[in-house]
mmCIF file of C-alpha atoms and ligand atoms in Angstrom:
data_model
loop_
_atom_site.group_PDB
_atom_site.id
_atom_site.type_symbol
_atom_site.label_atom_id
_atom_site.label_comp_id
_atom_site.label_asym_id
_atom_site.label_seq_id
_atom_site.Cartn_x
_atom_site.Cartn_y
_atom_site.Cartn_z
ATOM 1 C CA MET A 30 -13.248 -15.966 -28.234
ATOM 2 C CA ALA A 31 -16.582 -15.398 -26.260
ATOM 3 C CA ASP A 32 -15.469 -13.019 -23.538
ATOM 4 C CA THR A 33 -12.809 -10.988 -25.709
ATOM 5 C CA LYS A 34 -12.700 -7.418 -26.465
ATOM 6 C CA VAL A 35 -10.710 -4.492 -27.213
ATOM 7 C CA PHE A 36 -10.165 -1.345 -25.206
ATOM 8 C CA CYS A 37 -9.049 1.738 -27.062
ATOM 9 C CA SER A 38 -8.273 5.265 -26.127
ATOM 10 C CA SER A 39 -5.809 8.079 -27.501
ATOM 11 C CA GLN A 40 -2.913 6.960 -25.071
ATOM 12 C CA LEU A 41 -2.015 4.051 -22.983
ATOM 13 C CA ALA A 42 0.562 4.559 -20.049
ATOM 14 C CA THR A 43 1.824 1.103 -20.291
ATOM 15 C CA ILE A 44 4.191 1.480 -17.584
ATOM 16 C CA THR A 45 6.572 -0.927 -18.929
ATOM 17 C CA SER A 46 10.238 -0.213 -19.825
ATOM 18 C CA SER A 47 10.279 0.889 -23.070
ATOM 19 C CA ALA A 48 11.950 4.148 -24.892
ATOM 20 C CA GLU A 49 8.828 6.364 -24.295
ATOM 21 C CA PRO A 50 8.557 7.850 -20.732
ATOM 22 C CA TYR A 51 5.482 5.980 -18.806
ATOM 23 C CA GLY A 52 5.915 3.412 -21.494
ATOM 24 C CA LEU A 53 3.417 5.629 -23.629
ATOM 25 C CA ILE A 54 1.400 4.142 -26.553
ATOM 26 C CA GLU A 55 -0.298 6.778 -28.801
ATOM 27 C CA ASN A 56 -3.836 5.540 -30.062
ATOM 28 C CA GLY A 57 -3.428 2.352 -28.434
ATOM 29 C CA ALA A 58 -5.486 -0.835 -28.121
ATOM 30 C CA ILE A 59 -5.603 -3.339 -25.484
ATOM 31 C CA VAL A 60 -7.060 -6.965 -26.109
ATOM 32 C CA VAL A 61 -8.719 -8.515 -23.303
ATOM 33 C CA SER A 62 -9.989 -12.163 -23.179
ATOM 34 C CA ASP A 63 -11.381 -13.770 -19.684
ATOM 35 C CA GLY A 64 -9.958 -11.215 -17.199
ATOM 36 C CA LEU A 65 -6.383 -11.077 -18.694
ATOM 37 C CA ILE A 66 -4.569 -8.729 -21.031
ATOM 38 C CA LYS A 67 -3.853 -10.521 -24.238
ATOM 39 C CA TRP A 68 -2.264 -7.660 -26.734
ATOM 40 C CA VAL A 69 -1.489 -4.175 -26.220
ATOM 41 C CA GLY A 70 -0.164 -2.030 -29.072
ATOM 42 C CA ALA A 71 -0.817 0.742 -31.442
ATOM 43 C CA GLN A 72 -4.610 0.506 -32.891
ATOM 44 C CA SER A 73 -3.036 0.483 -36.390
ATOM 45 C CA SER A 74 -1.246 -2.913 -35.366
ATOM 46 C CA LEU A 75 -4.419 -4.764 -34.451
ATOM 47 C CA SER A 76 -4.500 -8.119 -36.149
ATOM 48 C CA GLU A 77 -7.630 -8.687 -38.534
ATOM 49 C CA ALA A 78 -8.917 -10.925 -35.845
ATOM 50 C CA HIS A 79 -8.590 -8.592 -32.995
ATOM 51 C CA SER A 80 -10.165 -5.617 -35.353
ATOM 52 C CA ALA A 81 -13.239 -7.725 -35.785
ATOM 53 C CA LEU A 82 -13.579 -7.815 -31.732
ATOM 54 C CA PRO A 83 -16.243 -5.659 -29.993
ATOM 55 C CA LYS A 84 -14.540 -2.554 -29.366
ATOM 56 C CA GLN A 85 -14.885 -0.014 -26.566
ATOM 57 C CA ASP A 86 -13.475 3.303 -27.550
ATOM 58 C CA PHE A 87 -12.387 5.799 -24.703
ATOM 59 C CA GLY A 88 -11.655 8.479 -27.127
ATOM 60 C CA ASP A 89 -9.252 10.923 -25.927
ATOM 61 C CA ARG A 90 -8.505 9.612 -22.404
ATOM 62 C CA LEU A 91 -5.902 8.008 -20.889
ATOM 63 C CA ILE A 92 -5.540 4.406 -19.896
ATOM 64 C CA THR A 93 -3.470 3.204 -17.052
ATOM 65 C CA PRO A 94 -3.014 -0.258 -15.174
ATOM 66 C CA GLY A 95 -5.705 -0.320 -12.151
ATOM 67 C CA LEU A 96 -3.988 1.397 -9.246
ATOM 68 C CA ILE A 97 -2.219 -0.521 -6.058
ATOM 69 C CA ASP A 98 -2.214 0.949 -2.633
ATOM 70 C CA CYS A 99 0.721 -1.473 -1.038
ATOM 71 C CA HIS A 100 0.717 -0.376 2.429
ATOM 72 C CA THR A 101 -2.704 0.369 4.340
ATOM 73 C CA HIS A 102 -4.008 -0.033 7.804
ATOM 74 C CA MET A 103 -7.414 0.676 6.826
ATOM 75 C CA VAL A 104 -9.182 -1.991 9.245
ATOM 76 C CA PHE A 105 -9.360 -0.382 12.469
ATOM 77 C CA GLY A 106 -11.807 0.733 15.487
ATOM 78 C CA GLY A 107 -12.810 4.388 16.329
ATOM 79 C CA ASP A 108 -10.916 7.279 15.046
ATOM 80 C CA ARG A 109 -8.339 9.822 16.318
ATOM 81 C CA ALA A 110 -10.033 12.959 15.149
ATOM 82 C CA GLU A 111 -10.515 13.884 18.846
ATOM 83 C CA GLU A 112 -6.725 13.531 19.689
ATOM 84 C CA PHE A 113 -6.272 15.731 16.191
ATOM 85 C CA GLU A 114 -8.045 18.579 17.906
ATOM 86 C CA MET A 115 -6.467 18.145 21.089
ATOM 87 C CA ARG A 116 -3.036 18.233 19.655
ATOM 88 C CA LEU A 117 -3.778 21.491 17.780
ATOM 89 C CA ASN A 118 -5.122 22.955 21.093
ATOM 90 C CA GLY A 119 -1.704 22.398 22.687
ATOM 91 C CA VAL A 120 -1.808 19.098 23.914
ATOM 92 C CA SER A 121 1.430 17.178 23.318
ATOM 93 C CA TYR A 122 1.465 13.890 21.606
ATOM 94 C CA GLN A 123 3.158 12.173 24.689
ATOM 95 C CA GLU A 124 0.659 13.506 27.113
ATOM 96 C CA ILE A 125 -2.058 11.902 24.923
ATOM 97 C CA ALA A 126 -0.032 8.691 24.807
ATOM 98 C CA ARG A 127 0.190 8.695 28.851
ATOM 99 C CA ALA A 128 -3.415 9.098 28.999
ATOM 100 C CA GLY A 129 -3.915 6.106 27.292
ATOM 101 C CA GLY A 130 -4.554 7.849 23.700
ATOM 102 C CA GLY A 131 -2.527 7.273 20.722
ATOM 103 C CA ILE A 132 -2.081 3.926 18.935
ATOM 104 C CA MET A 133 -3.444 2.405 22.170
ATOM 105 C CA SER A 134 -6.715 4.076 21.919
ATOM 106 C CA THR A 135 -6.980 2.451 18.387
ATOM 107 C CA VAL A 136 -6.089 -0.850 19.774
ATOM 108 C CA LYS A 137 -9.064 -0.500 22.594
ATOM 109 C CA ALA A 138 -11.352 0.753 20.083
ATOM 110 C CA THR A 139 -10.589 -2.229 17.902
ATOM 111 C CA ARG A 140 -10.654 -4.912 20.655
ATOM 112 C CA ARG A 141 -14.248 -3.811 21.478
ATOM 113 C CA ALA A 142 -15.380 -3.629 17.793
ATOM 114 C CA SER A 143 -17.421 -6.555 16.564
ATOM 115 C CA ILE A 144 -15.846 -7.763 13.046
ATOM 116 C CA GLU A 145 -19.038 -6.542 11.314
ATOM 117 C CA GLN A 146 -18.351 -3.091 12.703
ATOM 118 C CA LEU A 147 -14.769 -3.491 11.476
ATOM 119 C CA VAL A 148 -15.674 -4.134 7.824
ATOM 120 C CA ASP A 149 -18.656 -1.428 8.072
ATOM 121 C CA ASN A 150 -16.089 1.222 9.257
ATOM 122 C CA ALA A 151 -13.448 0.227 6.497
ATOM 123 C CA LEU A 152 -15.904 -0.032 3.587
ATOM 124 C CA PRO A 153 -16.076 3.889 3.008
ATOM 125 C CA ARG A 154 -12.501 3.896 2.956
ATOM 126 C CA VAL A 155 -12.164 1.030 0.348
ATOM 127 C CA ASP A 156 -14.989 2.849 -1.670
ATOM 128 C CA ALA A 157 -12.905 6.002 -1.874
ATOM 129 C CA MET A 158 -9.815 3.908 -3.107
ATOM 130 C CA ILE A 159 -12.337 2.255 -5.601
ATOM 131 C CA ALA A 160 -13.232 5.550 -6.751
ATOM 132 C CA GLU A 161 -9.859 6.637 -7.582
ATOM 133 C CA GLY A 162 -9.351 3.501 -10.007
ATOM 134 C CA VAL A 163 -7.502 1.345 -7.164
ATOM 135 C CA CYS A 164 -7.975 -2.708 -7.921
ATOM 136 C CA THR A 165 -5.652 -4.014 -5.262
ATOM 137 C CA ILE A 166 -4.933 -3.011 -1.638
ATOM 138 C CA GLU A 167 -2.871 -4.373 1.031
ATOM 139 C CA ILE A 168 -4.394 -4.520 4.351
ATOM 140 C CA LYS A 169 -2.411 -4.936 7.769
ATOM 141 C CA SER A 170 -3.384 -6.196 11.224
ATOM 142 C CA GLY A 171 -1.514 -4.702 13.973
ATOM 143 C CA TYR A 172 -4.172 -3.082 16.171
ATOM 144 C CA GLY A 173 -5.410 -5.992 17.879
ATOM 145 C CA LEU A 174 -2.292 -7.049 19.460
ATOM 146 C CA ALA A 175 -3.732 -10.193 21.123
ATOM 147 C CA GLN A 176 -4.845 -13.537 19.237
ATOM 148 C CA GLU A 177 -8.503 -12.912 18.846
ATOM 149 C CA ALA A 178 -8.323 -9.468 17.948
ATOM 150 C CA GLU A 179 -5.499 -9.914 15.264
ATOM 151 C CA LEU A 180 -7.342 -12.746 13.749
ATOM 152 C CA LYS A 181 -10.683 -10.501 13.860
ATOM 153 C CA MET A 182 -9.064 -7.917 11.623
ATOM 154 C CA LEU A 183 -7.400 -10.418 9.325
ATOM 155 C CA ARG A 184 -11.026 -12.162 8.773
ATOM 156 C CA ALA A 185 -12.569 -8.603 8.337
ATOM 157 C CA ALA A 186 -9.878 -7.937 5.577
ATOM 158 C CA ARG A 187 -10.925 -10.970 3.760
ATOM 159 C CA GLN A 188 -14.549 -10.187 4.203
ATOM 160 C CA ILE A 189 -13.908 -6.767 2.430
ATOM 161 C CA ALA A 190 -12.691 -8.688 -0.389
ATOM 162 C CA ALA A 191 -15.780 -10.834 -0.637
ATOM 163 C CA LEU A 192 -17.890 -7.617 -0.508
ATOM 164 C CA ARG A 193 -16.042 -5.362 -3.197
ATOM 165 C CA PRO A 194 -14.603 -5.815 -6.301
ATOM 166 C CA ILE A 195 -11.101 -5.312 -5.149
ATOM 167 C CA HIS A 196 -8.336 -7.731 -4.569
ATOM 168 C CA VAL A 197 -6.834 -7.558 -0.861
ATOM 169 C CA LYS A 198 -3.732 -8.869 -0.043
ATOM 170 C CA THR A 199 -3.377 -9.377 4.047
ATOM 171 C CA THR A 200 -0.126 -8.387 6.143
ATOM 172 C CA TYR A 201 0.116 -9.601 9.590
ATOM 173 C CA LEU A 202 1.396 -6.937 11.604
ATOM 174 C CA GLY A 203 1.216 -8.608 15.099
ATOM 175 C CA ALA A 204 4.608 -7.099 15.620
ATOM 176 C CA HIS A 205 3.221 -3.447 15.521
ATOM 177 C CA THR A 206 4.075 -2.425 19.172
ATOM 178 C CA THR A 207 3.504 -4.024 22.537
ATOM 179 C CA PRO A 208 0.213 -3.977 24.001
ATOM 180 C CA PRO A 209 -0.080 -2.515 27.878
ATOM 181 C CA GLU A 210 -0.208 -6.234 29.301
ATOM 182 C CA TYR A 211 3.189 -6.744 28.162
ATOM 183 C CA ALA A 212 4.727 -3.364 29.269
ATOM 184 C CA GLY A 213 8.366 -3.864 29.328
ATOM 185 C CA ARG A 214 8.218 -7.208 28.055
ATOM 186 C CA ASP A 215 8.474 -6.894 24.340
ATOM 187 C CA GLY A 216 10.441 -10.185 23.960
ATOM 188 C CA ASP A 217 7.773 -12.290 25.960
ATOM 189 C CA TYR A 218 4.970 -10.551 23.682
ATOM 190 C CA ILE A 219 6.999 -11.573 20.489
ATOM 191 C CA THR A 220 7.205 -15.311 22.067
ATOM 192 C CA GLU A 221 3.889 -15.694 23.456
ATOM 193 C CA ILE A 222 1.410 -13.716 21.282
ATOM 194 C CA VAL A 223 2.863 -12.657 18.033
ATOM 195 C CA ILE A 224 4.339 -15.837 16.908
ATOM 196 C CA PRO A 225 1.788 -18.188 18.059
ATOM 197 C CA THR A 226 -1.070 -15.695 16.212
ATOM 198 C CA LEU A 227 1.178 -16.229 13.219
ATOM 199 C CA HIS A 228 0.563 -19.632 13.223
ATOM 200 C CA VAL A 229 -2.960 -19.657 13.992
ATOM 201 C CA ALA A 230 -3.696 -17.108 11.319
ATOM 202 C CA HIS A 231 -1.742 -18.802 8.736
ATOM 203 C CA ALA A 232 -3.372 -22.068 9.577
ATOM 204 C CA GLU A 233 -6.620 -20.310 8.853
ATOM 205 C CA GLY A 234 -5.398 -19.021 5.221
ATOM 206 C CA LEU A 235 -5.549 -15.468 6.660
ATOM 207 C CA VAL A 236 -1.974 -14.238 6.064
ATOM 208 C CA ASP A 237 -0.550 -13.304 2.914
ATOM 209 C CA CYS A 238 2.715 -11.264 4.230
ATOM 210 C CA VAL A 239 4.257 -10.630 7.556
ATOM 211 C CA ASP A 240 5.549 -7.214 8.748
ATOM 212 C CA GLY A 241 7.110 -5.623 11.898
ATOM 213 C CA PHE A 242 7.653 -2.153 12.981
ATOM 214 C CA CYS A 243 11.226 -1.495 13.825
ATOM 215 C CA GLU A 244 11.765 1.523 15.980
ATOM 216 C CA GLY A 245 12.563 2.849 19.181
ATOM 217 C CA ILE A 246 8.917 2.941 20.188
ATOM 218 C CA ALA A 247 8.420 -0.411 18.910
ATOM 219 C CA PHE A 248 10.577 -3.537 18.156
ATOM 220 C CA GLN A 249 14.320 -3.621 17.962
ATOM 221 C CA PRO A 250 15.885 -5.683 14.936
ATOM 222 C CA ASP A 251 16.944 -9.058 16.850
ATOM 223 C CA GLN A 252 13.229 -9.073 17.984
ATOM 224 C CA LEU A 253 11.753 -8.624 14.440
ATOM 225 C CA ALA A 254 14.301 -11.388 13.209
ATOM 226 C CA ARG A 255 12.656 -13.898 15.369
ATOM 227 C CA VAL A 256 9.317 -12.979 13.480
ATOM 228 C CA PHE A 257 10.888 -12.912 10.135
ATOM 229 C CA GLU A 258 11.953 -16.721 10.911
ATOM 230 C CA ALA A 259 8.752 -17.705 12.026
ATOM 231 C CA ALA A 260 7.365 -16.115 8.749
ATOM 232 C CA LYS A 261 10.141 -17.902 6.581
ATOM 233 C CA ALA A 262 9.457 -21.347 8.100
ATOM 234 C CA LEU A 263 5.867 -20.920 6.931
ATOM 235 C CA GLY A 264 7.086 -19.819 3.664
ATOM 236 C CA LEU A 265 5.565 -16.364 3.956
ATOM 237 C CA PRO A 266 6.929 -13.279 2.436
ATOM 238 C CA ILE A 267 7.745 -10.312 4.659
ATOM 239 C CA LYS A 268 8.291 -6.662 4.798
ATOM 240 C CA ILE A 269 9.179 -4.056 7.602
ATOM 241 C CA HIS A 270 8.413 -0.632 8.813
ATOM 242 C CA ALA A 271 11.607 0.659 9.211
ATOM 243 C CA GLU A 272 13.619 4.331 9.579
ATOM 244 C CA GLN A 273 10.491 6.038 10.040
ATOM 245 C CA LEU A 274 11.892 8.190 13.145
ATOM 246 C CA SER A 275 15.512 7.055 13.711
ATOM 247 C CA ASN A 276 17.886 4.386 11.696
ATOM 248 C CA LEU A 277 18.133 1.285 13.627
ATOM 249 C CA GLY A 278 19.124 -0.848 10.459
ATOM 250 C CA GLY A 279 15.641 -2.056 10.022
ATOM 251 C CA ALA A 280 15.830 -1.980 6.167
ATOM 252 C CA ARG A 281 19.129 -3.799 6.302
ATOM 253 C CA LEU A 282 17.696 -6.501 8.547
ATOM 254 C CA ALA A 283 14.707 -7.230 6.397
ATOM 255 C CA ALA A 284 16.778 -6.955 3.034
ATOM 256 C CA SER A 285 19.143 -9.999 4.552
ATOM 257 C CA HIS A 286 15.855 -11.686 5.025
ATOM 258 C CA GLY A 287 14.873 -11.119 1.239
ATOM 259 C CA ALA A 288 11.993 -8.641 2.170
ATOM 260 C CA LEU A 289 9.553 -7.636 -0.449
ATOM 261 C CA SER A 290 9.514 -3.997 0.954
ATOM 262 C CA ALA A 291 11.088 -1.831 3.319
ATOM 263 C CA ASP A 292 8.470 1.122 4.179
ATOM 264 C CA HIS A 293 8.576 4.766 5.195
ATOM 265 C CA ILE A 294 12.661 4.659 5.118
ATOM 266 C CA GLU A 295 12.982 8.564 5.778
ATOM 267 C CA TYR A 296 15.927 7.915 8.079
ATOM 268 C CA LEU A 297 17.583 5.252 5.679
ATOM 269 C CA GLU A 298 21.285 5.703 4.938
ATOM 270 C CA GLU A 299 23.224 4.690 1.864
ATOM 271 C CA ASP A 300 24.414 1.249 3.450
ATOM 272 C CA GLY A 301 20.749 0.233 3.756
ATOM 273 C CA VAL A 302 19.864 1.322 0.349
ATOM 274 C CA VAL A 303 22.711 -0.872 -0.871
ATOM 275 C CA ALA A 304 21.411 -3.675 0.854
ATOM 276 C CA MET A 305 17.826 -3.168 -0.550
ATOM 277 C CA ALA A 306 19.395 -2.757 -4.039
ATOM 278 C CA GLU A 307 21.163 -6.272 -3.614
ATOM 279 C CA ALA A 308 18.068 -7.971 -1.980
ATOM 280 C CA GLY A 309 15.559 -6.834 -4.630
ATOM 281 C CA THR A 310 13.390 -5.109 -1.738
ATOM 282 C CA THR A 311 11.281 -2.145 -2.788
ATOM 283 C CA ALA A 312 11.161 0.939 -1.158
ATOM 284 C CA VAL A 313 7.499 1.785 -0.258
ATOM 285 C CA LEU A 314 7.304 5.702 0.548
ATOM 286 C CA LEU A 315 4.278 7.145 2.518
ATOM 287 C CA PRO A 316 4.231 10.649 2.005
ATOM 288 C CA GLY A 317 0.806 10.912 3.937
ATOM 289 C CA ALA A 318 2.787 10.095 7.095
ATOM 290 C CA PHE A 319 5.649 12.138 6.514
ATOM 291 C CA TYR A 320 3.182 15.216 5.972
ATOM 292 C CA THR A 321 0.556 14.511 9.059
ATOM 293 C CA LEU A 322 3.716 13.940 11.342
ATOM 294 C CA ARG A 323 5.157 17.155 9.922
ATOM 295 C CA GLU A 324 8.591 15.118 9.555
ATOM 296 C CA THR A 325 11.403 17.213 8.163
ATOM 297 C CA GLN A 326 13.749 14.169 7.285
ATOM 298 C CA LYS A 327 13.095 13.504 3.420
ATOM 299 C CA PRO A 328 13.655 9.698 2.411
ATOM 300 C CA PRO A 329 16.831 9.234 0.321
ATOM 301 C CA ILE A 330 15.159 9.401 -3.095
ATOM 302 C CA GLN A 331 18.227 10.224 -5.096
ATOM 303 C CA ALA A 332 20.380 7.273 -3.420
ATOM 304 C CA LEU A 333 17.378 4.833 -4.031
ATOM 305 C CA ARG A 334 17.568 5.987 -7.641
ATOM 306 C CA ASP A 335 21.028 5.864 -7.806
ATOM 307 C CA HIS A 336 21.288 2.239 -6.631
ATOM 308 C CA GLY A 337 18.288 1.348 -8.805
ATOM 309 C CA VAL A 338 15.824 0.447 -5.871
ATOM 310 C CA PRO A 339 12.382 0.285 -7.072
ATOM 311 C CA MET A 340 10.202 2.892 -5.284
ATOM 312 C CA ALA A 341 6.554 2.334 -4.719
ATOM 313 C CA VAL A 342 4.096 4.951 -3.070
ATOM 314 C CA ALA A 343 0.978 3.971 -0.823
ATOM 315 C CA THR A 344 -1.253 5.904 1.390
ATOM 316 C CA ASP A 345 -0.297 4.071 4.976
ATOM 317 C CA CYS A 346 -4.121 4.652 5.452
ATOM 318 C CA ASN A 347 -4.527 4.650 9.208
ATOM 319 C CA PRO A 348 -6.099 6.519 11.851
ATOM 320 C CA GLY A 349 -3.258 8.304 13.611
ATOM 321 C CA SER A 350 -0.391 9.121 11.452
ATOM 322 C CA SER A 351 -2.005 9.214 7.812
ATOM 323 C CA PRO A 352 -5.605 9.573 7.921
ATOM 324 C CA LEU A 353 -5.440 9.391 3.906
ATOM 325 C CA THR A 354 -7.770 7.379 1.715
ATOM 326 C CA SER A 355 -6.468 9.236 -1.571
ATOM 327 C CA ILE A 356 -3.885 7.317 -3.670
ATOM 328 C CA LEU A 357 -3.913 10.299 -6.218
ATOM 329 C CA LEU A 358 -3.082 12.773 -3.196
ATOM 330 C CA ALA A 359 -0.235 10.146 -1.832
ATOM 331 C CA MET A 360 1.147 10.570 -5.560
ATOM 332 C CA ASN A 361 0.993 14.272 -5.519
ATOM 333 C CA MET A 362 2.585 14.442 -2.051
ATOM 334 C CA SER A 363 5.440 12.029 -3.074
ATOM 335 C CA CYS A 364 6.446 14.869 -6.199
ATOM 336 C CA THR A 365 5.978 17.892 -4.083
ATOM 337 C CA LEU A 366 7.065 16.688 -0.680
ATOM 338 C CA PHE A 367 10.015 14.047 -1.638
ATOM 339 C CA ARG A 368 10.552 15.382 -5.185
ATOM 340 C CA MET A 369 9.496 12.094 -6.989
ATOM 341 C CA THR A 370 8.532 12.780 -10.680
ATOM 342 C CA PRO A 371 5.301 12.357 -11.813
ATOM 343 C CA GLU A 372 6.288 9.362 -14.049
ATOM 344 C CA GLU A 373 7.950 7.765 -10.891
ATOM 345 C CA ALA A 374 4.839 8.346 -8.799
ATOM 346 C CA LEU A 375 2.797 6.718 -11.183
ATOM 347 C CA ALA A 376 5.284 3.626 -11.440
ATOM 348 C CA GLY A 377 5.071 3.729 -7.924
ATOM 349 C CA VAL A 378 1.397 3.194 -7.581
ATOM 350 C CA THR A 379 1.118 0.519 -10.031
ATOM 351 C CA CYS A 380 4.388 -1.922 -11.444
ATOM 352 C CA HIS A 381 6.836 -0.933 -7.937
ATOM 353 C CA ALA A 382 3.267 -1.200 -5.580
ATOM 354 C CA ALA A 383 2.573 -4.847 -7.457
ATOM 355 C CA ARG A 384 6.421 -5.590 -6.733
ATOM 356 C CA ALA A 385 6.275 -4.553 -3.221
ATOM 357 C CA LEU A 386 3.254 -7.109 -2.710
ATOM 358 C CA GLY A 387 5.185 -9.762 -4.484
ATOM 359 C CA LEU A 388 2.659 -9.664 -7.489
ATOM 360 C CA ALA A 389 4.096 -10.258 -11.057
ATOM 361 C CA ASP A 390 0.458 -10.376 -12.771
ATOM 362 C CA ARG A 391 -0.448 -6.766 -12.348
ATOM 363 C CA GLY A 392 0.977 -3.246 -12.396
ATOM 364 C CA THR A 393 1.520 -2.941 -16.115
ATOM 365 C CA LEU A 394 -0.274 -3.078 -19.333
ATOM 366 C CA ALA A 395 1.206 -5.815 -20.969
ATOM 367 C CA ALA A 396 0.109 -9.373 -22.462
ATOM 368 C CA GLY A 397 -0.454 -11.899 -19.913
ATOM 369 C CA GLN A 398 -1.268 -9.250 -16.964
ATOM 370 C CA ARG A 399 -4.778 -9.268 -15.024
ATOM 371 C CA ALA A 400 -7.026 -6.709 -17.078
ATOM 372 C CA ASP A 401 -7.207 -4.340 -13.956
ATOM 373 C CA LEU A 402 -7.394 -0.874 -15.914
ATOM 374 C CA ALA A 403 -7.890 2.877 -14.909
ATOM 375 C CA VAL A 404 -9.399 5.076 -17.506
ATOM 376 C CA TRP A 405 -8.885 8.799 -16.806
ATOM 377 C CA ASN A 406 -10.192 11.968 -18.016
ATOM 378 C CA VAL A 407 -6.542 13.650 -18.549
ATOM 379 C CA THR A 408 -4.515 14.445 -21.528
ATOM 380 C CA ARG A 409 -1.084 13.797 -20.134
ATOM 381 C CA PRO A 410 0.033 11.389 -17.570
ATOM 382 C CA ALA A 411 1.489 13.823 -15.277
ATOM 383 C CA GLU A 412 -2.005 15.309 -14.447
ATOM 384 C CA LEU A 413 -2.756 12.272 -11.996
ATOM 385 C CA ALA A 414 0.055 13.477 -9.806
ATOM 386 C CA TYR A 415 -0.337 17.208 -10.664
ATOM 387 C CA ARG A 416 -4.163 17.812 -9.373
ATOM 388 C CA ILE A 417 -4.862 18.448 -5.802
ATOM 389 C CA GLY A 418 -8.557 17.370 -4.684
ATOM 390 C CA LEU A 419 -9.653 16.332 -8.051
ATOM 391 C CA ASN A 420 -10.680 12.882 -9.001
ATOM 392 C CA PRO A 421 -10.297 12.326 -13.087
ATOM 393 C CA LEU A 422 -11.252 8.927 -13.063
ATOM 394 C CA HIS A 423 -13.520 8.138 -16.152
ATOM 395 C CA LYS A 424 -14.096 4.300 -15.442
ATOM 396 C CA ARG A 425 -12.310 1.497 -13.457
ATOM 397 C CA ILE A 426 -12.007 -2.024 -15.329
ATOM 398 C CA TYR A 427 -11.635 -4.813 -13.044
ATOM 399 C CA GLY A 428 -10.903 -8.211 -14.484
ATOM 400 C CA GLY A 429 -11.668 -6.991 -17.823
ATOM 401 C CA HIS A 430 -15.291 -5.545 -16.997
ATOM 402 C CA ALA A 431 -15.981 -2.120 -17.571
HETATM 403 N N1 LIG B 20 3.886 3.858 11.425
HETATM 404 C C1 LIG B 20 3.138 4.672 11.561
HETATM 405 O O1 LIG B 20 3.104 5.694 11.174
HETATM 406 C C2 LIG B 20 1.624 4.104 11.985
HETATM 407 N N2 LIG B 20 2.208 2.604 12.287
HETATM 408 C C3 LIG B 20 3.304 2.555 12.096
HETATM 409 O O2 LIG B 20 4.037 1.444 12.468
HETATM 410 C C4 LIG B 20 1.315 4.819 13.138
HETATM 411 C C5 LIG B 20 -0.030 3.986 13.648
HETATM 412 C C6 LIG B 20 -0.994 4.951 14.508
HETATM 413 O O3 LIG B 20 -0.432 5.965 15.057
HETATM 414 O O4 LIG B 20 -1.895 4.368 14.919
HETATM 415 FE FE1 LIG B 21 2.283 1.619 8.212
#
């Protein structure tokens, strides 16, 4: 029992389904051995052997699972602050896009950047996440839109995992939008770039999941279906950006392919919710993009609840529609803008975020889970979603290491 210890505190939010909200355990203890949780319960129920172990008592604090940001585009070149300023000085988004700005300006900057620059630019964002107790992040490609540039983004994401104590799950988003060299030839872009690049990236071990943007300004469902078939042939899970600006039936399509998640979904209707429920597809809600784009159509939270679709919450960290690196602010926004409860918000960045990434080994405090924990200076779990702009993290415990 060399590397076995006990963490104690006055409250554990286990995020397991128990009679208590948040799966709360008062005066709780977590026995950790070799990076895994061995036992969770009340301190008064610790076995004699466990009671004799080294103990770290966090006193009057709250322990939650380490947080998970299950949807980010944190690797990219340049930034879009200038466009933000232009828009607020009266230039329209369309005018900016016609002048080569918008998402294409990020594609240009990403293609120009070296892998070292991409990593260096992303690390402060990753560090901001770590400072808020995040232990797992997803990072998408999708600003390269050409083979080498997409591979560069995915390699940068893998390098980040080697440079920081954080788990990184990579998602290949070659089907983010069609680059200018394929203008008007979306189908050819999928055939000639998206699918061949997926094969090369997969062969290099760079892809954990495959995503696509289903939208009038991006790809149609039948085009993404080809990408999903290619992913399935490689044994890779899929997810989708769907129903963000309009309803093209993207979530239904993704559910029919057994997608892990459908993300954004402001314009999702009941049939799509039902399809997701039947397929076990998680809803990923991205209030940072809703806020930045000043969207008014809210995702169908009540229908998702009624049909038992698990709801995750993420930052969507990207330079255009969600320049957000705070998972705590995403939680707050999910409550204030979408009317989720603080309990749903916390489940959304822990157990349901894990589910959106296909990870069964994290996201709750339970025996067998990874010992990724966050210790907070708060007296009740609702404070995590309630505060705006205060970081109450006391300590992050990653793989059992405080
Ligand atoms: N939805 C979004 O909101 C971002 N990508 C996507 O599929 C936009 C990305 C950008 O504007 O750079
Ligand atoms: Fe996104």
